[in-house]
Amino acid sequence: MSVPSVLVHNNAAVLAEAVAARLITRLVDVQAARGSAHVVLTGGTVGIATLAAVAATPARDAIDWRALDLWWGDERFLPAGDPERNETQAREALLDRVELTPSRVHAMAPAGAGLTAEEAAEAYAAELAKAANPEDHGPVPSFDVLMLGMGPDSHVASLFPGHPALYEEERSVVAVHNSPKPPPTRVSLTFPAIQAAREVWVVAAGAEKAQAVHLALTAGRLQAPAAGARGRQRTLFLLDRAAAAQIPPGLGRIASP
Ligand SMILES: O=C(O)[C@H](O)[C@@H](O)[C@H](O)[C@H](O)COP(=O)(O)O
């Protein structure tokens, strides 16, 4: 797993724009090299703001949207179209504004569609496995970029401190109950799935995330799940100054004056 690099931006607005620019460039480069790309989206304030920034950038059309596979790191187990679903918010921010291939938009099953959260997790794991190639050496594709928001308790996706999902080493997707962040029921990638990504980007803004960032860079993943957010080739912590206030000295690089 790669050692994290930390990039610090002036504020949350600049952070979202910078992550959007980085995402566009990364996807264009990957598609130039391989013709297609896999990206994992995240819910949360910065995650959705990043998608909105991509939508507002003319450079977005440098991406071949029809050759892009979109996945989610987690989903709130709510009825289809619920405004609190990560998919709903991603569609409003970006996905409904670009020409995607519908079969390559891999949303996690909603509540009320005949599946329990456990069955939705199993279905998503099967969809991931179907998309994996032999060279991926595992049950999920080698995601080119896997983005993760991070909570003040250092959770990523729906992997919360003290929850059983942190200990999952076999399955790629699990159901999560009694989430401390509403709604209580969710579906989430596990650490094995997250760590299959070529690049993992943890995006966080705000003073309330500063301690979680510190722990994510210094503690273990059971205490700070974001400490398990590591990519095979690259791990980036993309932060604003407020969230970076407690990073160990010499780790962060200020990306904007
Ligand atoms: O479903 C979710 O809620 C997200 O996937 C979650 O992991 C989120 O990214 C973090 O909680 C950060 O959210 P904020 O950026 O809004 O604090």
mmCIF file of N, CA, C and O in Angstrom, residues 38-128:
data_model
loop_
_atom_site.group_PDB
_atom_site.id
_atom_site.type_symbol
_atom_site.label_atom_id
_atom_site.label_comp_id
_atom_site.label_asym_id
_atom_site.label_seq_id
_atom_site.Cartn_x
_atom_site.Cartn_y
_atom_site.Cartn_z
ATOM 1 N N HIS A 38 -12.225 3.388 -14.432
ATOM 2 C CA HIS A 38 -13.154 3.086 -13.327
ATOM 3 C C HIS A 38 -12.931 4.134 -12.235
ATOM 4 O O HIS A 38 -11.786 4.322 -11.789
ATOM 5 N N VAL A 39 -13.984 4.796 -11.817
ATOM 6 C CA VAL A 39 -13.878 5.770 -10.735
ATOM 7 C C VAL A 39 -14.950 5.453 -9.688
ATOM 8 O O VAL A 39 -16.070 5.056 -10.026
ATOM 9 N N VAL A 40 -14.549 5.588 -8.429
ATOM 10 C CA VAL A 40 -15.483 5.354 -7.308
ATOM 11 C C VAL A 40 -15.811 6.699 -6.676
ATOM 12 O O VAL A 40 -14.906 7.430 -6.257
ATOM 13 N N LEU A 41 -17.090 6.991 -6.626
ATOM 14 C CA LEU A 41 -17.555 8.277 -6.086
ATOM 15 C C LEU A 41 -17.845 8.152 -4.599
ATOM 16 O O LEU A 41 -18.051 7.057 -4.069
ATOM 17 N N THR A 42 -17.881 9.309 -3.941
ATOM 18 C CA THR A 42 -18.208 9.320 -2.517
ATOM 19 C C THR A 42 -19.343 10.291 -2.263
ATOM 20 O O THR A 42 -19.552 11.251 -3.024
ATOM 21 N N GLY A 43 -20.078 10.043 -1.212
ATOM 22 C CA GLY A 43 -21.043 11.035 -0.743
ATOM 23 C C GLY A 43 -20.322 12.059 0.109
ATOM 24 O O GLY A 43 -19.085 12.058 0.194
ATOM 25 N N GLY A 44 -21.094 12.930 0.736
ATOM 26 C CA GLY A 44 -20.491 13.923 1.611
ATOM 27 C C GLY A 44 -20.301 15.268 0.921
ATOM 28 O O GLY A 44 -20.343 15.377 -0.313
ATOM 29 N N THR A 45 -20.046 16.259 1.734
ATOM 30 C CA THR A 45 -20.017 17.643 1.257
ATOM 31 C C THR A 45 -18.962 17.872 0.183
ATOM 32 O O THR A 45 -19.255 18.372 -0.903
ATOM 33 N N VAL A 46 -17.727 17.456 0.491
ATOM 34 C CA VAL A 46 -16.652 17.723 -0.465
ATOM 35 C C VAL A 46 -16.808 16.833 -1.696
ATOM 36 O O VAL A 46 -16.599 17.257 -2.833
ATOM 37 N N GLY A 47 -17.212 15.603 -1.459
ATOM 38 C CA GLY A 47 -17.395 14.677 -2.589
ATOM 39 C C GLY A 47 -18.387 15.212 -3.606
ATOM 40 O O GLY A 47 -18.136 15.187 -4.819
ATOM 41 N N ILE A 48 -19.502 15.701 -3.142
ATOM 42 C CA ILE A 48 -20.536 16.211 -4.051
ATOM 43 C C ILE A 48 -20.116 17.565 -4.633
ATOM 44 O O ILE A 48 -20.333 17.835 -5.829
ATOM 45 N N ALA A 49 -19.468 18.390 -3.829
ATOM 46 C CA ALA A 49 -18.991 19.687 -4.346
ATOM 47 C C ALA A 49 -17.979 19.473 -5.468
ATOM 48 O O ALA A 49 -17.938 20.231 -6.450
ATOM 49 N N THR A 50 -17.180 18.430 -5.342
ATOM 50 C CA THR A 50 -16.215 18.105 -6.396
ATOM 51 C C THR A 50 -16.945 17.758 -7.694
ATOM 52 O O THR A 50 -16.582 18.225 -8.778
ATOM 53 N N LEU A 51 -18.000 16.965 -7.595
ATOM 54 C CA LEU A 51 -18.761 16.591 -8.803
ATOM 55 C C LEU A 51 -19.400 17.831 -9.440
ATOM 56 O O LEU A 51 -19.406 17.986 -10.659
ATOM 57 N N ALA A 52 -19.906 18.714 -8.606
ATOM 58 C CA ALA A 52 -20.505 19.954 -9.140
ATOM 59 C C ALA A 52 -19.449 20.805 -9.828
ATOM 60 O O ALA A 52 -19.699 21.405 -10.885
ATOM 61 N N ALA A 53 -18.234 20.813 -9.273
ATOM 62 C CA ALA A 53 -17.140 21.574 -9.885
ATOM 63 C C ALA A 53 -16.739 20.956 -11.220
ATOM 64 O O ALA A 53 -16.455 21.664 -12.197
ATOM 65 N N VAL A 54 -16.757 19.629 -11.297
ATOM 66 C CA VAL A 54 -16.481 18.973 -12.590
ATOM 67 C C VAL A 54 -17.540 19.394 -13.612
ATOM 68 O O VAL A 54 -17.234 19.779 -14.739
ATOM 69 N N ALA A 55 -18.793 19.375 -13.187
ATOM 70 C CA ALA A 55 -19.895 19.715 -14.101
ATOM 71 C C ALA A 55 -19.755 21.136 -14.639
ATOM 72 O O ALA A 55 -20.096 21.407 -15.796
ATOM 73 N N ALA A 56 -19.209 22.011 -13.825
ATOM 74 C CA ALA A 56 -19.132 23.437 -14.198
ATOM 75 C C ALA A 56 -17.870 23.759 -15.002
ATOM 76 O O ALA A 56 -17.701 24.897 -15.464
ATOM 77 N N THR A 57 -17.019 22.766 -15.179
ATOM 78 C CA THR A 57 -15.726 23.013 -15.855
ATOM 79 C C THR A 57 -15.818 22.599 -17.320
ATOM 80 O O THR A 57 -16.042 21.414 -17.608
ATOM 81 N N PRO A 58 -15.577 23.517 -18.270
ATOM 82 C CA PRO A 58 -15.597 23.119 -19.695
ATOM 83 C C PRO A 58 -14.659 21.942 -19.979
ATOM 84 O O PRO A 58 -14.929 21.109 -20.847
ATOM 85 N N ALA A 59 -13.578 21.844 -19.217
ATOM 86 C CA ALA A 59 -12.604 20.752 -19.448
ATOM 87 C C ALA A 59 -13.233 19.385 -19.188
ATOM 88 O O ALA A 59 -12.692 18.353 -19.580
ATOM 89 N N ARG A 60 -14.430 19.371 -18.576
ATOM 90 C CA ARG A 60 -15.069 18.055 -18.295
ATOM 91 C C ARG A 60 -15.271 17.271 -19.589
ATOM 92 O O ARG A 60 -15.280 16.046 -19.580
ATOM 93 N N ASP A 61 -15.434 17.986 -20.691
ATOM 94 C CA ASP A 61 -15.722 17.272 -21.946
ATOM 95 C C ASP A 61 -14.461 16.690 -22.588
ATOM 96 O O ASP A 61 -14.526 16.084 -23.654
ATOM 97 N N ALA A 62 -13.347 16.825 -21.880
ATOM 98 C CA ALA A 62 -12.139 16.092 -22.316
ATOM 99 C C ALA A 62 -12.231 14.633 -21.888
ATOM 100 O O ALA A 62 -11.494 13.777 -22.375
ATOM 101 N N ILE A 63 -13.152 14.351 -20.970
ATOM 102 C CA ILE A 63 -13.370 12.963 -20.534
ATOM 103 C C ILE A 63 -14.318 12.293 -21.520
ATOM 104 O O ILE A 63 -15.300 12.888 -21.955
ATOM 105 N N ASP A 64 -14.005 11.047 -21.879
ATOM 106 C CA ASP A 64 -14.946 10.249 -22.697
ATOM 107 C C ASP A 64 -15.931 9.609 -21.716
ATOM 108 O O ASP A 64 -15.717 8.498 -21.220
ATOM 109 N N TRP A 65 -17.027 10.295 -21.474
ATOM 110 C CA TRP A 65 -17.964 9.860 -20.416
ATOM 111 C C TRP A 65 -18.568 8.502 -20.730
ATOM 112 O O TRP A 65 -18.942 7.762 -19.814
ATOM 113 N N ARG A 66 -18.672 8.172 -22.026
ATOM 114 C CA ARG A 66 -19.292 6.886 -22.373
ATOM 115 C C ARG A 66 -18.370 5.711 -22.076
ATOM 116 O O ARG A 66 -18.779 4.569 -22.046
ATOM 117 N N ALA A 67 -17.098 6.026 -21.851
ATOM 118 C CA ALA A 67 -16.110 4.951 -21.573
ATOM 119 C C ALA A 67 -15.662 5.017 -20.117
ATOM 120 O O ALA A 67 -14.506 4.754 -19.797
ATOM 121 N N LEU A 68 -16.620 5.403 -19.262
ATOM 122 C CA LEU A 68 -16.298 5.549 -17.841
ATOM 123 C C LEU A 68 -17.221 4.651 -17.027
ATOM 124 O O LEU A 68 -18.449 4.696 -17.210
ATOM 125 N N ASP A 69 -16.651 3.848 -16.159
ATOM 126 C CA ASP A 69 -17.445 3.057 -15.197
ATOM 127 C C ASP A 69 -17.458 3.795 -13.871
ATOM 128 O O ASP A 69 -16.401 4.081 -13.300
ATOM 129 N N LEU A 70 -18.672 4.086 -13.397
ATOM 130 C CA LEU A 70 -18.839 4.818 -12.137
ATOM 131 C C LEU A 70 -19.345 3.879 -11.065
ATOM 132 O O LEU A 70 -20.322 3.150 -11.268
ATOM 133 N N TRP A 71 -18.691 3.883 -9.927
ATOM 134 C CA TRP A 71 -19.074 3.065 -8.769
ATOM 135 C C TRP A 71 -19.257 3.994 -7.580
ATOM 136 O O TRP A 71 -18.899 5.161 -7.634
ATOM 137 N N TRP A 72 -19.804 3.437 -6.482
ATOM 138 C CA TRP A 72 -19.895 4.199 -5.244
ATOM 139 C C TRP A 72 -19.150 3.472 -4.130
ATOM 140 O O TRP A 72 -19.161 2.232 -4.073
ATOM 141 N N GLY A 73 -18.512 4.256 -3.262
ATOM 142 C CA GLY A 73 -17.842 3.656 -2.107
ATOM 143 C C GLY A 73 -18.838 3.239 -1.043
ATOM 144 O O GLY A 73 -18.602 2.304 -0.272
ATOM 145 N N ASP A 74 -19.930 3.952 -0.978
ATOM 146 C CA ASP A 74 -21.001 3.549 -0.056
ATOM 147 C C ASP A 74 -22.304 4.204 -0.491
ATOM 148 O O ASP A 74 -22.333 5.078 -1.365
ATOM 149 N N GLU A 75 -23.364 3.738 0.094
ATOM 150 C CA GLU A 75 -24.681 4.303 -0.228
ATOM 151 C C GLU A 75 -25.555 4.239 1.010
ATOM 152 O O GLU A 75 -25.465 3.300 1.806
ATOM 153 N N ARG A 76 -26.357 5.226 1.143
ATOM 154 C CA ARG A 76 -27.331 5.245 2.228
ATOM 155 C C ARG A 76 -28.516 4.411 1.758
ATOM 156 O O ARG A 76 -29.077 4.668 0.680
ATOM 157 N N PHE A 77 -28.895 3.406 2.554
ATOM 158 C CA PHE A 77 -29.909 2.438 2.118
ATOM 159 C C PHE A 77 -31.294 3.071 2.262
ATOM 160 O O PHE A 77 -32.014 2.867 3.245
ATOM 161 N N LEU A 78 -31.651 3.854 1.237
ATOM 162 C CA LEU A 78 -32.897 4.626 1.209
ATOM 163 C C LEU A 78 -33.600 4.349 -0.116
ATOM 164 O O LEU A 78 -32.964 3.851 -1.071
ATOM 165 N N PRO A 79 -34.876 4.699 -0.223
ATOM 166 C CA PRO A 79 -35.610 4.425 -1.475
ATOM 167 C C PRO A 79 -34.986 5.172 -2.658
ATOM 168 O O PRO A 79 -34.371 6.232 -2.509
ATOM 169 N N ALA A 80 -35.151 4.617 -3.836
ATOM 170 C CA ALA A 80 -34.630 5.233 -5.072
ATOM 171 C C ALA A 80 -35.122 6.675 -5.161
ATOM 172 O O ALA A 80 -36.287 6.956 -4.876
ATOM 173 N N GLY A 81 -34.189 7.561 -5.502
ATOM 174 C CA GLY A 81 -34.568 8.966 -5.680
ATOM 175 C C GLY A 81 -34.585 9.771 -4.401
ATOM 176 O O GLY A 81 -34.730 10.999 -4.446
ATOM 177 N N ASP A 82 -34.398 9.097 -3.282
ATOM 178 C CA ASP A 82 -34.374 9.854 -2.012
ATOM 179 C C ASP A 82 -33.256 10.901 -2.080
ATOM 180 O O ASP A 82 -32.131 10.589 -2.475
ATOM 181 N N PRO A 83 -33.562 12.165 -1.717
ATOM 182 C CA PRO A 83 -32.544 13.226 -1.839
ATOM 183 C C PRO A 83 -31.308 12.981 -0.990
ATOM 184 O O PRO A 83 -30.262 13.581 -1.227
ATOM 185 N N GLU A 84 -31.421 12.091 -0.009
ATOM 186 C CA GLU A 84 -30.265 11.822 0.842
ATOM 187 C C GLU A 84 -29.373 10.711 0.287
ATOM 188 O O GLU A 84 -28.300 10.437 0.830
ATOM 189 N N ARG A 85 -29.817 10.055 -0.780
ATOM 190 C CA ARG A 85 -28.949 9.016 -1.367
ATOM 191 C C ARG A 85 -27.743 9.645 -2.057
ATOM 192 O O ARG A 85 -27.859 10.673 -2.734
ATOM 193 N N ASN A 86 -26.592 9.020 -1.911
ATOM 194 C CA ASN A 86 -25.388 9.539 -2.582
ATOM 195 C C ASN A 86 -25.587 9.547 -4.094
ATOM 196 O O ASN A 86 -25.153 10.462 -4.798
ATOM 197 N N GLU A 87 -26.274 8.512 -4.601
ATOM 198 C CA GLU A 87 -26.526 8.453 -6.055
ATOM 199 C C GLU A 87 -27.370 9.650 -6.504
ATOM 200 O O GLU A 87 -27.063 10.301 -7.518
ATOM 201 N N THR A 88 -28.420 9.963 -5.742
ATOM 202 C CA THR A 88 -29.286 11.085 -6.119
ATOM 203 C C THR A 88 -28.485 12.377 -6.195
ATOM 204 O O THR A 88 -28.586 13.145 -7.147
ATOM 205 N N GLN A 89 -27.653 12.582 -5.178
ATOM 206 C CA GLN A 89 -26.878 13.817 -5.125
ATOM 207 C C GLN A 89 -25.819 13.865 -6.232
ATOM 208 O O GLN A 89 -25.561 14.920 -6.818
ATOM 209 N N ALA A 90 -25.254 12.717 -6.567
ATOM 210 C CA ALA A 90 -24.267 12.679 -7.654
ATOM 211 C C ALA A 90 -24.927 12.935 -9.003
ATOM 212 O O ALA A 90 -24.380 13.629 -9.871
ATOM 213 N N ARG A 91 -26.121 12.397 -9.183
ATOM 214 C CA ARG A 91 -26.836 12.624 -10.449
ATOM 215 C C ARG A 91 -27.178 14.110 -10.602
ATOM 216 O O ARG A 91 -26.992 14.699 -11.678
ATOM 217 N N GLU A 92 -27.633 14.713 -9.507
ATOM 218 C CA GLU A 92 -28.004 16.128 -9.593
ATOM 219 C C GLU A 92 -26.766 17.001 -9.839
ATOM 220 O O GLU A 92 -26.808 17.946 -10.606
ATOM 221 N N ALA A 93 -25.651 16.625 -9.187
ATOM 222 C CA ALA A 93 -24.445 17.465 -9.284
ATOM 223 C C ALA A 93 -23.761 17.319 -10.634
ATOM 224 O O ALA A 93 -23.233 18.280 -11.185
ATOM 225 N N LEU A 94 -23.745 16.088 -11.184
ATOM 226 C CA LEU A 94 -22.955 15.874 -12.404
ATOM 227 C C LEU A 94 -23.569 14.871 -13.375
ATOM 228 O O LEU A 94 -23.706 15.148 -14.558
ATOM 229 N N LEU A 95 -23.940 13.696 -12.893
ATOM 230 C CA LEU A 95 -24.205 12.578 -13.798
ATOM 231 C C LEU A 95 -25.323 12.869 -14.792
ATOM 232 O O LEU A 95 -25.285 12.417 -15.934
ATOM 233 N N ASP A 96 -26.314 13.643 -14.385
ATOM 234 C CA ASP A 96 -27.413 13.956 -15.313
ATOM 235 C C ASP A 96 -27.018 15.018 -16.331
ATOM 236 O O ASP A 96 -27.817 15.369 -17.203
ATOM 237 N N ARG A 97 -25.794 15.519 -16.220
ATOM 238 C CA ARG A 97 -25.369 16.594 -17.136
ATOM 239 C C ARG A 97 -24.354 16.115 -18.170
ATOM 240 O O ARG A 97 -23.852 16.916 -18.958
ATOM 241 N N VAL A 98 -23.975 14.823 -18.107
ATOM 242 C CA VAL A 98 -22.995 14.296 -19.066
ATOM 243 C C VAL A 98 -23.536 13.022 -19.710
ATOM 244 O O VAL A 98 -24.460 12.388 -19.181
ATOM 245 N N GLU A 99 -22.970 12.665 -20.864
ATOM 246 C CA GLU A 99 -23.485 11.522 -21.643
ATOM 247 C C GLU A 99 -22.792 10.225 -21.198
ATOM 248 O O GLU A 99 -21.827 9.786 -21.809
ATOM 249 N N LEU A 100 -23.298 9.640 -20.129
ATOM 250 C CA LEU A 100 -22.720 8.387 -19.636
ATOM 251 C C LEU A 100 -23.357 7.201 -20.347
ATOM 252 O O LEU A 100 -24.425 7.341 -20.965
ATOM 253 N N THR A 101 -22.715 6.032 -20.251
ATOM 254 C CA THR A 101 -23.354 4.786 -20.687
ATOM 255 C C THR A 101 -24.127 4.234 -19.489
ATOM 256 O O THR A 101 -23.514 3.852 -18.487
ATOM 257 N N PRO A 102 -25.460 4.231 -19.553
ATOM 258 C CA PRO A 102 -26.253 3.859 -18.363
ATOM 259 C C PRO A 102 -25.805 2.555 -17.698
ATOM 260 O O PRO A 102 -25.747 2.478 -16.470
ATOM 261 N N SER A 103 -25.442 1.568 -18.505
ATOM 262 C CA SER A 103 -25.042 0.276 -17.907
ATOM 263 C C SER A 103 -23.702 0.363 -17.183
ATOM 264 O O SER A 103 -23.314 -0.571 -16.468
ATOM 265 N N ARG A 104 -23.011 1.463 -17.348
ATOM 266 C CA ARG A 104 -21.703 1.623 -16.684
ATOM 267 C C ARG A 104 -21.806 2.543 -15.469
ATOM 268 O O ARG A 104 -20.806 2.899 -14.865
ATOM 269 N N VAL A 105 -23.032 2.921 -15.122
ATOM 270 C CA VAL A 105 -23.275 3.662 -13.877
ATOM 271 C C VAL A 105 -23.781 2.638 -12.860
ATOM 272 O O VAL A 105 -24.925 2.173 -12.945
ATOM 273 N N HIS A 106 -22.913 2.243 -11.947
ATOM 274 C CA HIS A 106 -23.205 1.105 -11.064
ATOM 275 C C HIS A 106 -23.678 1.609 -9.700
ATOM 276 O O HIS A 106 -22.889 1.732 -8.752
ATOM 277 N N ALA A 107 -24.963 1.894 -9.611
ATOM 278 C CA ALA A 107 -25.514 2.372 -8.333
ATOM 279 C C ALA A 107 -25.782 1.184 -7.420
ATOM 280 O O ALA A 107 -26.096 0.077 -7.886
ATOM 281 N N MET A 108 -25.652 1.397 -6.143
ATOM 282 C CA MET A 108 -26.008 0.362 -5.168
ATOM 283 C C MET A 108 -27.533 0.331 -5.046
ATOM 284 O O MET A 108 -28.188 1.374 -5.117
ATOM 285 N N ALA A 109 -28.087 -0.855 -4.870
ATOM 286 C CA ALA A 109 -29.550 -1.009 -4.855
ATOM 287 C C ALA A 109 -30.174 -0.172 -3.738
ATOM 288 O O ALA A 109 -29.630 -0.074 -2.637
ATOM 289 N N PRO A 110 -31.330 0.426 -4.019
ATOM 290 C CA PRO A 110 -32.026 1.222 -3.005
ATOM 291 C C PRO A 110 -32.868 0.350 -2.092
ATOM 292 O O PRO A 110 -33.132 -0.825 -2.371
ATOM 293 N N ALA A 111 -33.311 0.932 -1.028
ATOM 294 C CA ALA A 111 -34.310 0.269 -0.175
ATOM 295 C C ALA A 111 -35.637 0.253 -0.934
ATOM 296 O O ALA A 111 -35.851 1.040 -1.858
ATOM 297 N N GLY A 112 -36.494 -0.691 -0.581
ATOM 298 C CA GLY A 112 -37.822 -0.714 -1.198
ATOM 299 C C GLY A 112 -37.851 -1.325 -2.578
ATOM 300 O O GLY A 112 -38.860 -1.222 -3.294
ATOM 301 N N ALA A 113 -36.729 -1.931 -2.974
ATOM 302 C CA ALA A 113 -36.694 -2.543 -4.324
ATOM 303 C C ALA A 113 -36.667 -4.063 -4.216
ATOM 304 O O ALA A 113 -36.250 -4.758 -5.148
ATOM 305 N N GLY A 114 -37.050 -4.549 -3.048
ATOM 306 C CA GLY A 114 -37.154 -6.008 -2.900
ATOM 307 C C GLY A 114 -35.916 -6.664 -2.322
ATOM 308 O O GLY A 114 -35.889 -7.881 -2.127
ATOM 309 N N LEU A 115 -34.867 -5.868 -2.041
ATOM 310 C CA LEU A 115 -33.637 -6.440 -1.471
ATOM 311 C C LEU A 115 -33.429 -5.889 -0.056
ATOM 312 O O LEU A 115 -33.672 -4.707 0.201
ATOM 313 N N THR A 116 -32.932 -6.744 0.816
ATOM 314 C CA THR A 116 -32.461 -6.242 2.116
ATOM 315 C C THR A 116 -31.103 -5.576 1.888
ATOM 316 O O THR A 116 -30.500 -5.724 0.815
ATOM 317 N N ALA A 117 -30.596 -4.892 2.896
ATOM 318 C CA ALA A 117 -29.267 -4.262 2.755
ATOM 319 C C ALA A 117 -28.213 -5.329 2.515
ATOM 320 O O ALA A 117 -27.288 -5.137 1.712
ATOM 321 N N GLU A 118 -28.374 -6.471 3.156
ATOM 322 C CA GLU A 118 -27.407 -7.573 2.961
ATOM 323 C C GLU A 118 -27.454 -8.077 1.521
ATOM 324 O O GLU A 118 -26.409 -8.307 0.898
ATOM 325 N N GLU A 119 -28.676 -8.205 0.989
ATOM 326 C CA GLU A 119 -28.814 -8.672 -0.405
ATOM 327 C C GLU A 119 -28.294 -7.610 -1.380
ATOM 328 O O GLU A 119 -27.687 -7.928 -2.407
ATOM 329 N N ALA A 120 -28.499 -6.347 -1.043
ATOM 330 C CA ALA A 120 -27.974 -5.269 -1.893
ATOM 331 C C ALA A 120 -26.451 -5.310 -1.909
ATOM 332 O O ALA A 120 -25.817 -5.128 -2.951
ATOM 333 N N ALA A 121 -25.850 -5.606 -0.759
ATOM 334 C CA ALA A 121 -24.388 -5.714 -0.687
ATOM 335 C C ALA A 121 -23.895 -6.885 -1.526
ATOM 336 O O ALA A 121 -22.930 -6.769 -2.290
ATOM 337 N N GLU A 122 -24.602 -8.010 -1.419
ATOM 338 C CA GLU A 122 -24.207 -9.195 -2.202
ATOM 339 C C GLU A 122 -24.331 -8.923 -3.704
ATOM 340 O O GLU A 122 -23.468 -9.281 -4.501
ATOM 341 N N ALA A 123 -25.404 -8.215 -4.062
ATOM 342 C CA ALA A 123 -25.615 -7.912 -5.488
ATOM 343 C C ALA A 123 -24.512 -7.003 -6.011
ATOM 344 O O ALA A 123 -24.011 -7.177 -7.128
ATOM 345 N N TYR A 124 -24.106 -6.035 -5.187
ATOM 346 C CA TYR A 124 -23.050 -5.118 -5.616
ATOM 347 C C TYR A 124 -21.717 -5.831 -5.726
ATOM 348 O O TYR A 124 -20.951 -5.610 -6.664
ATOM 349 N N ALA A 125 -21.467 -6.734 -4.790
ATOM 350 C CA ALA A 125 -20.218 -7.510 -4.839
ATOM 351 C C ALA A 125 -20.188 -8.337 -6.121
ATOM 352 O O ALA A 125 -19.155 -8.441 -6.786
ATOM 353 N N ALA A 126 -21.326 -8.874 -6.505
ATOM 354 C CA ALA A 126 -21.391 -9.680 -7.742
ATOM 355 C C ALA A 126 -21.155 -8.800 -8.967
ATOM 356 O O ALA A 126 -20.468 -9.186 -9.917
ATOM 357 N N GLU A 127 -21.695 -7.576 -8.925
ATOM 358 C CA GLU A 127 -21.500 -6.647 -10.052
ATOM 359 C C GLU A 127 -20.032 -6.241 -10.166
ATOM 360 O O GLU A 127 -19.475 -6.155 -11.258
ATOM 361 N N LEU A 128 -19.409 -6.038 -9.025
ATOM 362 C CA LEU A 128 -17.971 -5.706 -9.029
ATOM 363 C C LEU A 128 -17.165 -6.878 -9.581
ATOM 364 O O LEU A 128 -16.278 -6.697 -10.431
#
